[in-house]
Coordinates of C-alpha atoms in Angstrom, one line a residue:
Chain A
X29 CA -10.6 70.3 -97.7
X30 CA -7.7 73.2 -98.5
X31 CA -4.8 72.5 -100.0
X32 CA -2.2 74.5 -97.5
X33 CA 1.0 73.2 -99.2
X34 CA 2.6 70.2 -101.5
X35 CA 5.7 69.6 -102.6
X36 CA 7.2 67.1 -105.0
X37 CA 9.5 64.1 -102.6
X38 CA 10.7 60.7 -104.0
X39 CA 8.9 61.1 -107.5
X40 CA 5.3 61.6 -105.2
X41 CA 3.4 64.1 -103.5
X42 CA 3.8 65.4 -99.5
X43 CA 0.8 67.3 -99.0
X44 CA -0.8 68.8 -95.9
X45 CA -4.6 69.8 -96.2
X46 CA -6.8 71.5 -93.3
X47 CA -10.5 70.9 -93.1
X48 CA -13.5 72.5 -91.0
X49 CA -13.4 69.0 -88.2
X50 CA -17.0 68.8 -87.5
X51 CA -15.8 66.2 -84.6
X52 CA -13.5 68.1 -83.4
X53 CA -15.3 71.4 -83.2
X54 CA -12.0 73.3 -84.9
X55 CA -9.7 73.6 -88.0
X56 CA -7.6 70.1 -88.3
X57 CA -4.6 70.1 -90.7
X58 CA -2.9 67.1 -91.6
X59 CA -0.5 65.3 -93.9
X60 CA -0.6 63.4 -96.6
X61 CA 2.2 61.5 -98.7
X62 CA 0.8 60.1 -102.0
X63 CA 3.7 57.6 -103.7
X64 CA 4.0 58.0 -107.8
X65 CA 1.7 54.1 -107.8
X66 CA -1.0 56.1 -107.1
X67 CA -1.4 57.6 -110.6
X68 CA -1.8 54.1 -111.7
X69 CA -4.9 53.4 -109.4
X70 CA -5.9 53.2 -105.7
X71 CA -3.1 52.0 -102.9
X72 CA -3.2 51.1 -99.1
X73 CA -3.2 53.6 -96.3
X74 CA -1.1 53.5 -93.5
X75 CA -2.0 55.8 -90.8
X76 CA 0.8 56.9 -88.6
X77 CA -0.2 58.7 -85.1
X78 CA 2.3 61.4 -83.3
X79 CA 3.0 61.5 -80.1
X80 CA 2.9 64.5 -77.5
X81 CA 3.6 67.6 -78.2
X82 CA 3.6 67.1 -81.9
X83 CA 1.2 68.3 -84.8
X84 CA 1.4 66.8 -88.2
X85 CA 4.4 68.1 -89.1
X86 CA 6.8 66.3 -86.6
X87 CA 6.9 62.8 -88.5
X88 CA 6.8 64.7 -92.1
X89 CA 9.5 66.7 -91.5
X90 CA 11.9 64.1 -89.6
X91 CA 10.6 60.7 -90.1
X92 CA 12.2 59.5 -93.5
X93 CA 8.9 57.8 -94.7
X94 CA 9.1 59.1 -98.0
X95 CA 11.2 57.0 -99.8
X96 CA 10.3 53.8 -98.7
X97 CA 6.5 54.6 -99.0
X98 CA 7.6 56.0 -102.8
X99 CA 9.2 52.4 -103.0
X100 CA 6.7 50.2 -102.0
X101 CA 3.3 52.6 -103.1
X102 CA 1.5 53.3 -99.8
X103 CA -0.1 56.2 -99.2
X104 CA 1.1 57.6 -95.4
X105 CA -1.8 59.7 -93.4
X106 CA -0.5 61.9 -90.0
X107 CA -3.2 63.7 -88.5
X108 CA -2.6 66.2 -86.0
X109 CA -2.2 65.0 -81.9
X110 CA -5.8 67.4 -80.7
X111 CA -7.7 69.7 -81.5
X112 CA -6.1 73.2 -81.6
X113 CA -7.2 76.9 -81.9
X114 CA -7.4 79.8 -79.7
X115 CA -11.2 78.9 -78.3
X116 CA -9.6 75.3 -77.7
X117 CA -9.8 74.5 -74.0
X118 CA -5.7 73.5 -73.5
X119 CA -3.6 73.7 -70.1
X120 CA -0.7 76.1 -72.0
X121 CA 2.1 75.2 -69.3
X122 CA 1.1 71.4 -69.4
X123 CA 2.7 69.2 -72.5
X124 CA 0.8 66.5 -71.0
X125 CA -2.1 67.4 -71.3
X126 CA -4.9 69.5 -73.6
X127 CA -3.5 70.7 -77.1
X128 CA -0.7 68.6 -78.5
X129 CA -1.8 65.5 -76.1
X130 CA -5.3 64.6 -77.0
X131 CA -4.6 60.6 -76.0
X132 CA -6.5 59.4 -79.2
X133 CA -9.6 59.3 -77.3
X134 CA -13.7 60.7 -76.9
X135 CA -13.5 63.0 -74.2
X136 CA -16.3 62.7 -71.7
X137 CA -15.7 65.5 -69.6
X138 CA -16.4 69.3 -69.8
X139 CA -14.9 71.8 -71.0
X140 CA -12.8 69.3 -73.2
X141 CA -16.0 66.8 -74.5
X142 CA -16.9 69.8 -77.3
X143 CA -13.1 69.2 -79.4
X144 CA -11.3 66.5 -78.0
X145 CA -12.5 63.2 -79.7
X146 CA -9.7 62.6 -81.6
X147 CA -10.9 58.8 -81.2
X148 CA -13.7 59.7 -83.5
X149 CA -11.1 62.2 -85.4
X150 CA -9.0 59.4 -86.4
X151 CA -11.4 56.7 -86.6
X152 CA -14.4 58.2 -89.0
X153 CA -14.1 62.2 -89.8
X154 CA -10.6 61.9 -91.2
X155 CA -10.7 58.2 -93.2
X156 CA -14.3 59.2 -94.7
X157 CA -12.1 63.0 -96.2
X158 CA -9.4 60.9 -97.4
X159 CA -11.0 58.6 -99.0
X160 CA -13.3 60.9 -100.3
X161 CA -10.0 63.3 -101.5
X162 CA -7.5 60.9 -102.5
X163 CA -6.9 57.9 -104.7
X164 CA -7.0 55.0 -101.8
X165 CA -8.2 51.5 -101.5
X166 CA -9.5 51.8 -98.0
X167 CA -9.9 47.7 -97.8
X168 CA -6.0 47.9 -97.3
X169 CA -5.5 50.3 -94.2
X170 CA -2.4 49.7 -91.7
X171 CA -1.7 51.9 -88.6
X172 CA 1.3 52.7 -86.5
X173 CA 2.4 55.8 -84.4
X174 CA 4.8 56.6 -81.8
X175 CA 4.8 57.2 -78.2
X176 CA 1.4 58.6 -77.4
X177 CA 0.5 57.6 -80.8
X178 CA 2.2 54.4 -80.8
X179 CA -0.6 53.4 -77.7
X180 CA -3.5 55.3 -79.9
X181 CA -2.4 52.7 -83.0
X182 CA -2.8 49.7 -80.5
X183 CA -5.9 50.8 -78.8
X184 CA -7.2 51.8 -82.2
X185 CA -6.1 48.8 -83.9
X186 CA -7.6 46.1 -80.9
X187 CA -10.9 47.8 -81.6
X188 CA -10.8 47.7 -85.3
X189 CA -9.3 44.0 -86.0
X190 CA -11.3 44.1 -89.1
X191 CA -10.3 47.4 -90.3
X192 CA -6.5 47.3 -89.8
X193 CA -4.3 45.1 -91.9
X194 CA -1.6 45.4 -89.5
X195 CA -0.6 47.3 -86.8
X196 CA 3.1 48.8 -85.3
X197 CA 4.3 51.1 -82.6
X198 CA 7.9 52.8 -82.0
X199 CA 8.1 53.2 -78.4
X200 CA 4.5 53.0 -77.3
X201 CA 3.2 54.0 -73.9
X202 CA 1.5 50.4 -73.1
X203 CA -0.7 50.9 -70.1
X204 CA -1.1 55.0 -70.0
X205 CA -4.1 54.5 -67.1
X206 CA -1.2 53.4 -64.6
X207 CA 1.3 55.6 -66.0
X208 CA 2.4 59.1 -64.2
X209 CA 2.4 61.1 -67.4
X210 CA -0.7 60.2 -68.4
X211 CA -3.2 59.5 -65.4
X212 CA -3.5 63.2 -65.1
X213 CA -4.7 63.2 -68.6
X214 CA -7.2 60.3 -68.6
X215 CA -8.6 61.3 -65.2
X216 CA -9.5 65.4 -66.7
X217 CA -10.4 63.9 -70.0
X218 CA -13.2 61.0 -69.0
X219 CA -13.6 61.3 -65.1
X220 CA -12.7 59.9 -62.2
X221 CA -14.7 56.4 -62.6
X222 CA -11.3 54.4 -64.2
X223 CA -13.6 52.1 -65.8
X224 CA -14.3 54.7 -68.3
X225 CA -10.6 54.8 -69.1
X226 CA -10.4 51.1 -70.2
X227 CA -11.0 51.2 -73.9
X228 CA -8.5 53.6 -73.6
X229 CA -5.3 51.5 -72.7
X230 CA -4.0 49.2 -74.9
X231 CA -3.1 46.3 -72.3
X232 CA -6.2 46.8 -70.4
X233 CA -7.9 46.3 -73.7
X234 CA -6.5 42.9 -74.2
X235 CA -7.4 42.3 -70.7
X236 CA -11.3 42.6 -71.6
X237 CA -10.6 40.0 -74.6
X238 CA -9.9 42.4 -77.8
X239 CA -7.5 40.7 -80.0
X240 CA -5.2 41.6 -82.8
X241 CA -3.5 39.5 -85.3
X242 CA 0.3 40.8 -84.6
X243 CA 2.1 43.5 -83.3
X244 CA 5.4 44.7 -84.0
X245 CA 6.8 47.0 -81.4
X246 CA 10.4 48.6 -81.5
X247 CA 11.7 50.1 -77.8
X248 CA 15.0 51.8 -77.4
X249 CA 17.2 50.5 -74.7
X250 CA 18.5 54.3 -74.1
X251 CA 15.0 55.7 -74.0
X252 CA 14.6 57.9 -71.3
X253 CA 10.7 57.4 -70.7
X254 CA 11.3 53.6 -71.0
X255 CA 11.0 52.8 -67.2
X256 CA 8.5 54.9 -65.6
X257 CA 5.8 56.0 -68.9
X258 CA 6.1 53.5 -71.6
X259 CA 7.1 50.0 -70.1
X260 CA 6.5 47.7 -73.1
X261 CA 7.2 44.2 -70.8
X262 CA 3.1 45.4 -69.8
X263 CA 2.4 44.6 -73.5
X264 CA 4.5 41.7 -73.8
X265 CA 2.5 40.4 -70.6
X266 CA -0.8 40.9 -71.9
X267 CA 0.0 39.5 -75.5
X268 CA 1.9 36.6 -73.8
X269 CA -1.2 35.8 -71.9
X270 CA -4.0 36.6 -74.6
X271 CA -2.0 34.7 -77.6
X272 CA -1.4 37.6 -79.4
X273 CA 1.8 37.4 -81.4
X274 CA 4.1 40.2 -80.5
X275 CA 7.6 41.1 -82.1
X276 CA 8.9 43.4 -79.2
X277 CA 12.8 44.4 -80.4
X278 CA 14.2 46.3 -77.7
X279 CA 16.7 48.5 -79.7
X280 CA 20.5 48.8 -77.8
X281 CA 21.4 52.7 -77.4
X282 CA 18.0 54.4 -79.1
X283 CA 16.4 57.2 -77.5
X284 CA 12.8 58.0 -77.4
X285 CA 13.9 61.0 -81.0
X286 CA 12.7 60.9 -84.3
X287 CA 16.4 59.0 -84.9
X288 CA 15.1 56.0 -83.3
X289 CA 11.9 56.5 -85.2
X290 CA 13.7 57.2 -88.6
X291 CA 16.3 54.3 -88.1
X292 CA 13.7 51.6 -87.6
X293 CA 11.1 53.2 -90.4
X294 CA 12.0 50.9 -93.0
X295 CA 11.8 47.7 -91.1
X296 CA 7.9 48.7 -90.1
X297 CA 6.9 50.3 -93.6
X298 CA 8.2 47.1 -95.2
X299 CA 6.4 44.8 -92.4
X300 CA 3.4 47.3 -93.1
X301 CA 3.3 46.5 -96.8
X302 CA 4.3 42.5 -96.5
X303 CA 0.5 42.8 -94.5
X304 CA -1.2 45.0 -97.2
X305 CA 0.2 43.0 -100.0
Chain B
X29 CA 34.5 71.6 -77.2
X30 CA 31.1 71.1 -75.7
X31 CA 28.5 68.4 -76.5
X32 CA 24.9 69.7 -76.7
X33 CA 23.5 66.5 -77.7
X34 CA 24.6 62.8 -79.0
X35 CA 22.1 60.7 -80.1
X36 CA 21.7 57.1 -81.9
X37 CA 21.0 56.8 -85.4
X38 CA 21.3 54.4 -88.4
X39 CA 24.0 52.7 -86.1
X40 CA 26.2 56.3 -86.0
X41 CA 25.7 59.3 -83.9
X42 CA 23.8 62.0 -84.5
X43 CA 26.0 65.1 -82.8
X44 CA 25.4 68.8 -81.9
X45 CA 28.0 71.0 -80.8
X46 CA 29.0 73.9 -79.6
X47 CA 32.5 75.9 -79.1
X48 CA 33.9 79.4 -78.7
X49 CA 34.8 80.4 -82.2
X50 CA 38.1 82.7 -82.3
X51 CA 37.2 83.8 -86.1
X52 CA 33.6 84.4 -85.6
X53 CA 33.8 86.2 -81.8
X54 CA 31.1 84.0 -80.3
X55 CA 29.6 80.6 -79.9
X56 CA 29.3 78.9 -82.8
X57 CA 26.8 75.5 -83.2
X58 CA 27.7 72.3 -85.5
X59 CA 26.5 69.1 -86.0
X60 CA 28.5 65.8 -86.9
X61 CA 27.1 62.4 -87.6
X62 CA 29.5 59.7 -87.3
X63 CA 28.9 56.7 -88.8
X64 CA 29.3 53.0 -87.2
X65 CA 32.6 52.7 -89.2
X66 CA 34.3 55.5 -87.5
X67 CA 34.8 52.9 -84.3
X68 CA 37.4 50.9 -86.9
X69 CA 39.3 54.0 -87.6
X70 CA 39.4 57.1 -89.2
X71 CA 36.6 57.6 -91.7
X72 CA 36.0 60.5 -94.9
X73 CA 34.5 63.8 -93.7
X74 CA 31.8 65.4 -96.5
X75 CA 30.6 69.0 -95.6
X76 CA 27.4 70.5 -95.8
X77 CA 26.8 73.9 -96.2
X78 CA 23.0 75.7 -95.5
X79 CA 20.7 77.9 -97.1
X80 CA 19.6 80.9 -96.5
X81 CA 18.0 81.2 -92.9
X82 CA 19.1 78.1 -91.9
X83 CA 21.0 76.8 -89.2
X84 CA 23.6 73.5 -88.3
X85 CA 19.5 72.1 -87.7
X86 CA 17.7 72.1 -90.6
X87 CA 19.8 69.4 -93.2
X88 CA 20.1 67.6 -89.9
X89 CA 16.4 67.2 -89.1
X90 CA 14.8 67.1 -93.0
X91 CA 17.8 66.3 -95.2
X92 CA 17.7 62.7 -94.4
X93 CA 21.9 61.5 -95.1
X94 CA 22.2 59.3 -92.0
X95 CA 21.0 56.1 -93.5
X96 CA 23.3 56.4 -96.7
X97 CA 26.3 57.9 -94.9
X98 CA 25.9 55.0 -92.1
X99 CA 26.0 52.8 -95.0
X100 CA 29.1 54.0 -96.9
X101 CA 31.1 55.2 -93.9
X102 CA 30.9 58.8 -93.8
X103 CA 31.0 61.5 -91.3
X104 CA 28.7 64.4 -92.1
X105 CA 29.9 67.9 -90.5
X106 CA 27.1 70.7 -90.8
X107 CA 28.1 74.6 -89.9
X108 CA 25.8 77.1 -89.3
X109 CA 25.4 79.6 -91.7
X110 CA 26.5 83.2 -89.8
X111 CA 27.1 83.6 -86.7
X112 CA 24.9 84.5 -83.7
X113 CA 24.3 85.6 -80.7
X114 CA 22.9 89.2 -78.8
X115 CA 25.9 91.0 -79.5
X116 CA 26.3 90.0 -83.2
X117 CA 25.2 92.9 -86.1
X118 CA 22.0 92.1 -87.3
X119 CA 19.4 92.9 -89.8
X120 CA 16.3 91.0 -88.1
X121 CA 13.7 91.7 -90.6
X122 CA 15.5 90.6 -93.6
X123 CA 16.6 87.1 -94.3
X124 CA 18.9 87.5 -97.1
X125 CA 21.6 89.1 -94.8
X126 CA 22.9 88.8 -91.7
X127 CA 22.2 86.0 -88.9
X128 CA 21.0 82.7 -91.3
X129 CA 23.1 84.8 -94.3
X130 CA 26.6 84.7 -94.1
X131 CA 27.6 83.5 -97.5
X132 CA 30.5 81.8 -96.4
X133 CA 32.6 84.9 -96.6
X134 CA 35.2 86.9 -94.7
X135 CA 33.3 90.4 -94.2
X136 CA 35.4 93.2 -94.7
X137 CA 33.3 96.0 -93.6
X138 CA 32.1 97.6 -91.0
X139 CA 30.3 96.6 -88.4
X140 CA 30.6 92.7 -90.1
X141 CA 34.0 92.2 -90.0
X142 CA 34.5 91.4 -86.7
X143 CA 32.0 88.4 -86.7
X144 CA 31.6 87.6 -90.3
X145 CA 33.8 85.4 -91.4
X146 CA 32.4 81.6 -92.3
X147 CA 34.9 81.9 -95.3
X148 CA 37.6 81.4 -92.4
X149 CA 35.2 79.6 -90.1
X150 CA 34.1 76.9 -92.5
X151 CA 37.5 76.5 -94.3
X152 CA 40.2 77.2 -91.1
X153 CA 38.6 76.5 -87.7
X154 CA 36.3 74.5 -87.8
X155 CA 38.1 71.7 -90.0
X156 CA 40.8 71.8 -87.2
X157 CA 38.1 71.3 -84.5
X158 CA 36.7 68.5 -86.3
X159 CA 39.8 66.8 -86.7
X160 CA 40.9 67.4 -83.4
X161 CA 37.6 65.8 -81.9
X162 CA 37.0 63.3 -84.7
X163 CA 38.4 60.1 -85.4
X164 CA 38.6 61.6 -89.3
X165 CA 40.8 60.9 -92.3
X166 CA 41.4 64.8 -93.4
X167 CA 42.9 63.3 -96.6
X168 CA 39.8 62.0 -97.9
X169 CA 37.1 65.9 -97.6
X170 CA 34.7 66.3 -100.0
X171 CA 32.1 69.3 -99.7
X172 CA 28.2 69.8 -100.4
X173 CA 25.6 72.5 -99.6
X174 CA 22.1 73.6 -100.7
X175 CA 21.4 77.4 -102.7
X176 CA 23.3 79.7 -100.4
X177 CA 25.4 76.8 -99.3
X178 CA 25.5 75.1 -102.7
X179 CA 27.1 78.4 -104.2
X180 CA 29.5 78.2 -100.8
X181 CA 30.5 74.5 -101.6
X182 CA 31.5 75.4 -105.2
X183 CA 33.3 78.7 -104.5
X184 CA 35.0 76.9 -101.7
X185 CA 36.1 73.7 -104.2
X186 CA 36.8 76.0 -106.7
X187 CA 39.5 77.8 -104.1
X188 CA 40.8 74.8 -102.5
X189 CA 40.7 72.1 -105.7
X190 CA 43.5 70.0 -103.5
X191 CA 41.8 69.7 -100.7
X192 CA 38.3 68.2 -101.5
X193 CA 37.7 65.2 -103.6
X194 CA 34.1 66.2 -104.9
X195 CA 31.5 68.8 -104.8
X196 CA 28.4 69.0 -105.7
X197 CA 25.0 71.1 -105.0
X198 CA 21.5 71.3 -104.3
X199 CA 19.8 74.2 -106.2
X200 CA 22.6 76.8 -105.8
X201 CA 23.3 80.3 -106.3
X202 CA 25.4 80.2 -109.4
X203 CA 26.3 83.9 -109.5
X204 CA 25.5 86.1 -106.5
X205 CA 27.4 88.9 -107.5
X206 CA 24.3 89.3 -110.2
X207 CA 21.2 88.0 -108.6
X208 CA 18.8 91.0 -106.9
X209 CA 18.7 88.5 -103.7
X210 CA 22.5 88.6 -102.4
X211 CA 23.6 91.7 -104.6
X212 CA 22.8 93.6 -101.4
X213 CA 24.5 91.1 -99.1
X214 CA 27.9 91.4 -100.6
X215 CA 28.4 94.9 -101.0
X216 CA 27.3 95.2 -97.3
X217 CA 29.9 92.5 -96.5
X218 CA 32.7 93.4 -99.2
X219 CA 32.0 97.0 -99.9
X220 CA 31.0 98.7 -103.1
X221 CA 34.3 97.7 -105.0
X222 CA 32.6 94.5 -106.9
X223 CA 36.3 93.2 -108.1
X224 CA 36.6 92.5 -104.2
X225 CA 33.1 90.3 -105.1
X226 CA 35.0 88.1 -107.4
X227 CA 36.2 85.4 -104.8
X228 CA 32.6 84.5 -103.8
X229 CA 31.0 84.3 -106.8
X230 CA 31.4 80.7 -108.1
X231 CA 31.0 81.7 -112.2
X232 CA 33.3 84.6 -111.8
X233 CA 36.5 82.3 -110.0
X234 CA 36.1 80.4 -112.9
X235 CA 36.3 83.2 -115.4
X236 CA 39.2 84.1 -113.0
X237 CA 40.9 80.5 -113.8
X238 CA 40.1 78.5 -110.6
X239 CA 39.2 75.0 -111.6
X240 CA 37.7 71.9 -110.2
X241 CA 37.8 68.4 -111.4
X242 CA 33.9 67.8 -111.4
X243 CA 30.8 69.1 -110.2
X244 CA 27.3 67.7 -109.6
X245 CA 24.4 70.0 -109.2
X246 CA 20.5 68.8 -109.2
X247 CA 18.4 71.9 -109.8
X248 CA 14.4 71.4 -109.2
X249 CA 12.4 72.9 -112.0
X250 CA 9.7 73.6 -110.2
X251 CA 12.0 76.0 -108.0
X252 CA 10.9 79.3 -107.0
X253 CA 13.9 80.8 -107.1
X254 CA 15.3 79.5 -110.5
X255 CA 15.5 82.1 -112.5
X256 CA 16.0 85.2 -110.9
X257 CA 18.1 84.1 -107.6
X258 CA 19.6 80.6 -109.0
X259 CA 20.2 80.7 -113.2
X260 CA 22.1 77.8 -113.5
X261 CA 22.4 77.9 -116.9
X262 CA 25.0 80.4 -115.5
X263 CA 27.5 77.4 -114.1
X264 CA 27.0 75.7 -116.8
X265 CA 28.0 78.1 -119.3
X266 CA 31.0 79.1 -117.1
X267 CA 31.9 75.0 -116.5
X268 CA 31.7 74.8 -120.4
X269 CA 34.0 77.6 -121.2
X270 CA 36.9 76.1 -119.1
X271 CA 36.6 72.9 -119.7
X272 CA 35.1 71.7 -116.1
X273 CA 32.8 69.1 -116.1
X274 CA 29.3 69.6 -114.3
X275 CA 26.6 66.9 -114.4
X276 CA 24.1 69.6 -114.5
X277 CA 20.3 67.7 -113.3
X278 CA 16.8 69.7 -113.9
X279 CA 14.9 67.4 -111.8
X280 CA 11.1 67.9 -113.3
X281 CA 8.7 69.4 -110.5
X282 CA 11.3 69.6 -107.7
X283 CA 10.6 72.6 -105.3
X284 CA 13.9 74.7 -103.2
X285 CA 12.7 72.6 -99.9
X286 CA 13.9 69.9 -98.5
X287 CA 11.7 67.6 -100.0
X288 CA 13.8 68.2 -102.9
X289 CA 16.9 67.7 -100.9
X290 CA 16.2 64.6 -98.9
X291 CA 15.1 62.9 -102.3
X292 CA 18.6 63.3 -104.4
X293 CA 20.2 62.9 -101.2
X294 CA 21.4 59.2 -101.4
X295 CA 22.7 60.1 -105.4
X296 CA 25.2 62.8 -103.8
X297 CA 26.3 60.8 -101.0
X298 CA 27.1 57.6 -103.5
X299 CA 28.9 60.4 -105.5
X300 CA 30.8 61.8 -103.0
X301 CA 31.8 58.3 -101.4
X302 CA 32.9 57.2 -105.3
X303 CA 35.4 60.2 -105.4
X304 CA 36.7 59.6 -101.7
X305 CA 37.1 55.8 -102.1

């Protein structure tokens, strides 16, 4: 792991690291926030996924997780949204596909099954270098994303139940196999079959019986994605249906921006660390 | 006037904005955030001024004020730093002058004069705008910045004591008519004739006999630039000498970034919104 930059925030650390991904086939660089608790022994990790178009940087920069996480000691982990390099298969005109838009997921098909498994990524390569890098008590992990990442947390979190303490989402895409944006994406990544996209959809998920404890979920009512791509009454459904308990807050005037995401970042790193307590 | 983009946040709204500048001879770009309190009538206005290489984008993005300026009731106005555009004299491999450089001063040689002038810009026209577009209480202006725009808030106090409440600064240029990093800037600007310096160079007004009530400056000590660009030891020796108070801060292991910024943000805006109560 290199150290490619930290800086002192809130009284802890905001690093970003890159490593040699062995799953991914490529360089991965990512960030991580260590809050000051950490000096006094190992704290929870909450995982927070980015959605298209975004690297790392995105939530670091404009999310306004630092002082909260400083506040309540939780360390905050944002990998990168793909794989990415010049020898990395990508559609360079397409922001919905390739680099930046790697859907979380194992790729299946060729040319992309080499780098994009950024369900693996997530899931294995980059928990087993954190904990092995930084002071973290990996029995208390949380996840939450938004968008793109916001579906990767709740896919990622229905097939984990055990793992994840709890699990959020700011304006999640909820079904991405029936969703214009994303189709395209699933279809080049895994194949035509759509079977092979359903451990890939968070509603469909629930569907085939995986369960999670609770969800919160915040949606901006001003969000411009909100009708046709993200469509979180498909969550509601399937949690309705399935028992699971879901806080869905529809939020009156927010956009799909990191000010929606930064507004409501409190309220989930708080609801994070009530579930990690 | 033209709106480039509104967007919710914290309750407020997050602003960018564009307009045909008379003093600067081409578009310049702002942002404004207006807080929720602004609907119940006219609200305080604090300034923030940039750094070096920065635009209206950066403190907006990373500086992270619209929580605590939602909270207290505070619209937050943030200028470019030079103007822009094709047609503006340029020196595009050096960040210390030019576009991202104007130093919040009236250029008086040539070919900067024309387009130079954020002394004008920040203090003149763009206040009228602002107050002309803004449900805003003009009585109640207080002023901030970071480095380059730390040294412009204080100059800019310093020459207009009745018109701001407060000022205070991130990690700023305490005497640029010195430091190897702006030297260069103002004689370009100003000419060769360093008396005609004086007026932006915050230490030397107040060897001049300018005076302001109170200053607050955090200063990372970690900060790459702090002793051959910043020296605030130079303020403070300058503050002591005429009696001016400054609540001088070396925050241990603080970098120049906005990580630094974004963590002493809320203590400025509680300070400003003390002195504009």
């Amino acid at each position: 792991m290199k150290v490619v930059s930290t800086s002192k925030s809130h009284g802890g650390v905001q690093g970003v690291y890159s490593h040699a991904s062995e799953v991914c086939a490529c360089d991965m660089t990512f960030a991580v926030f260590v809050p000051p608790q950490a000096k006094d022994g190992p704290v929870p990790v909450l995982w927070y996924l980015s959605g298209l178009t975004c690297t790392h940087a995105n939530v670091m920069d404009k999310g306004e997780y630092r002082r909260v996480a400083a506040e309540l000691g939780i360390v905050i982990v944002c990998p990168d949204t793909s794989p990415r390099g010049s020898d990395i298969p990508d559609e360079k005109d397409n922001w919905q596909f390739g680099c930046g838009a790697g859907f979380y997921l194992d790729a299946t098909q060729e040319p992309y099954a080499r780098n994009y498994r950024m369900y693996t990524y997530v899931t294995a390569e980059l928990p087993a270098l954190v904990a092995a890098n930084f002071d973290v008590d990996m029995s208390r992990q949380s996840i939450f994303g938004h968008s793109m990442g916001g579906h990767g947390a709740l896919t990622i979190a229905l097939k984990n139940p055990e793992r994840f303490k709890s699990c959020s989402a700011f304006a999640p895409i909820t079904q991405p196999s029936t969703a214009g944006w994303s189709r395209p994406a699933l279809e080049k990544y895994l194949g035509s079959d759509e079977k092979s996209w359903r451990p890939y959809d968070a509603t469909l998920l629930i569907e085939d019986g995986c369960r999670f404890d609770a969800f919160l979920v915040d949606q901006g009512t001003a969000d411009g994605f909100l009708q046709d791509g993200l469509r979180p009454w498909l969550l509601d459904e399937a949690c309705k249906k399935a028992g699971i308990e879901l806080a869905l807050r529809m939020q009156e005037g927010y956009d799909h921006s990191y000010n929606f995401i930064s507004t409501f970042m409190e309220d989930h790193l708080k609801w994070h660390s009530r579930h990690l307590a």
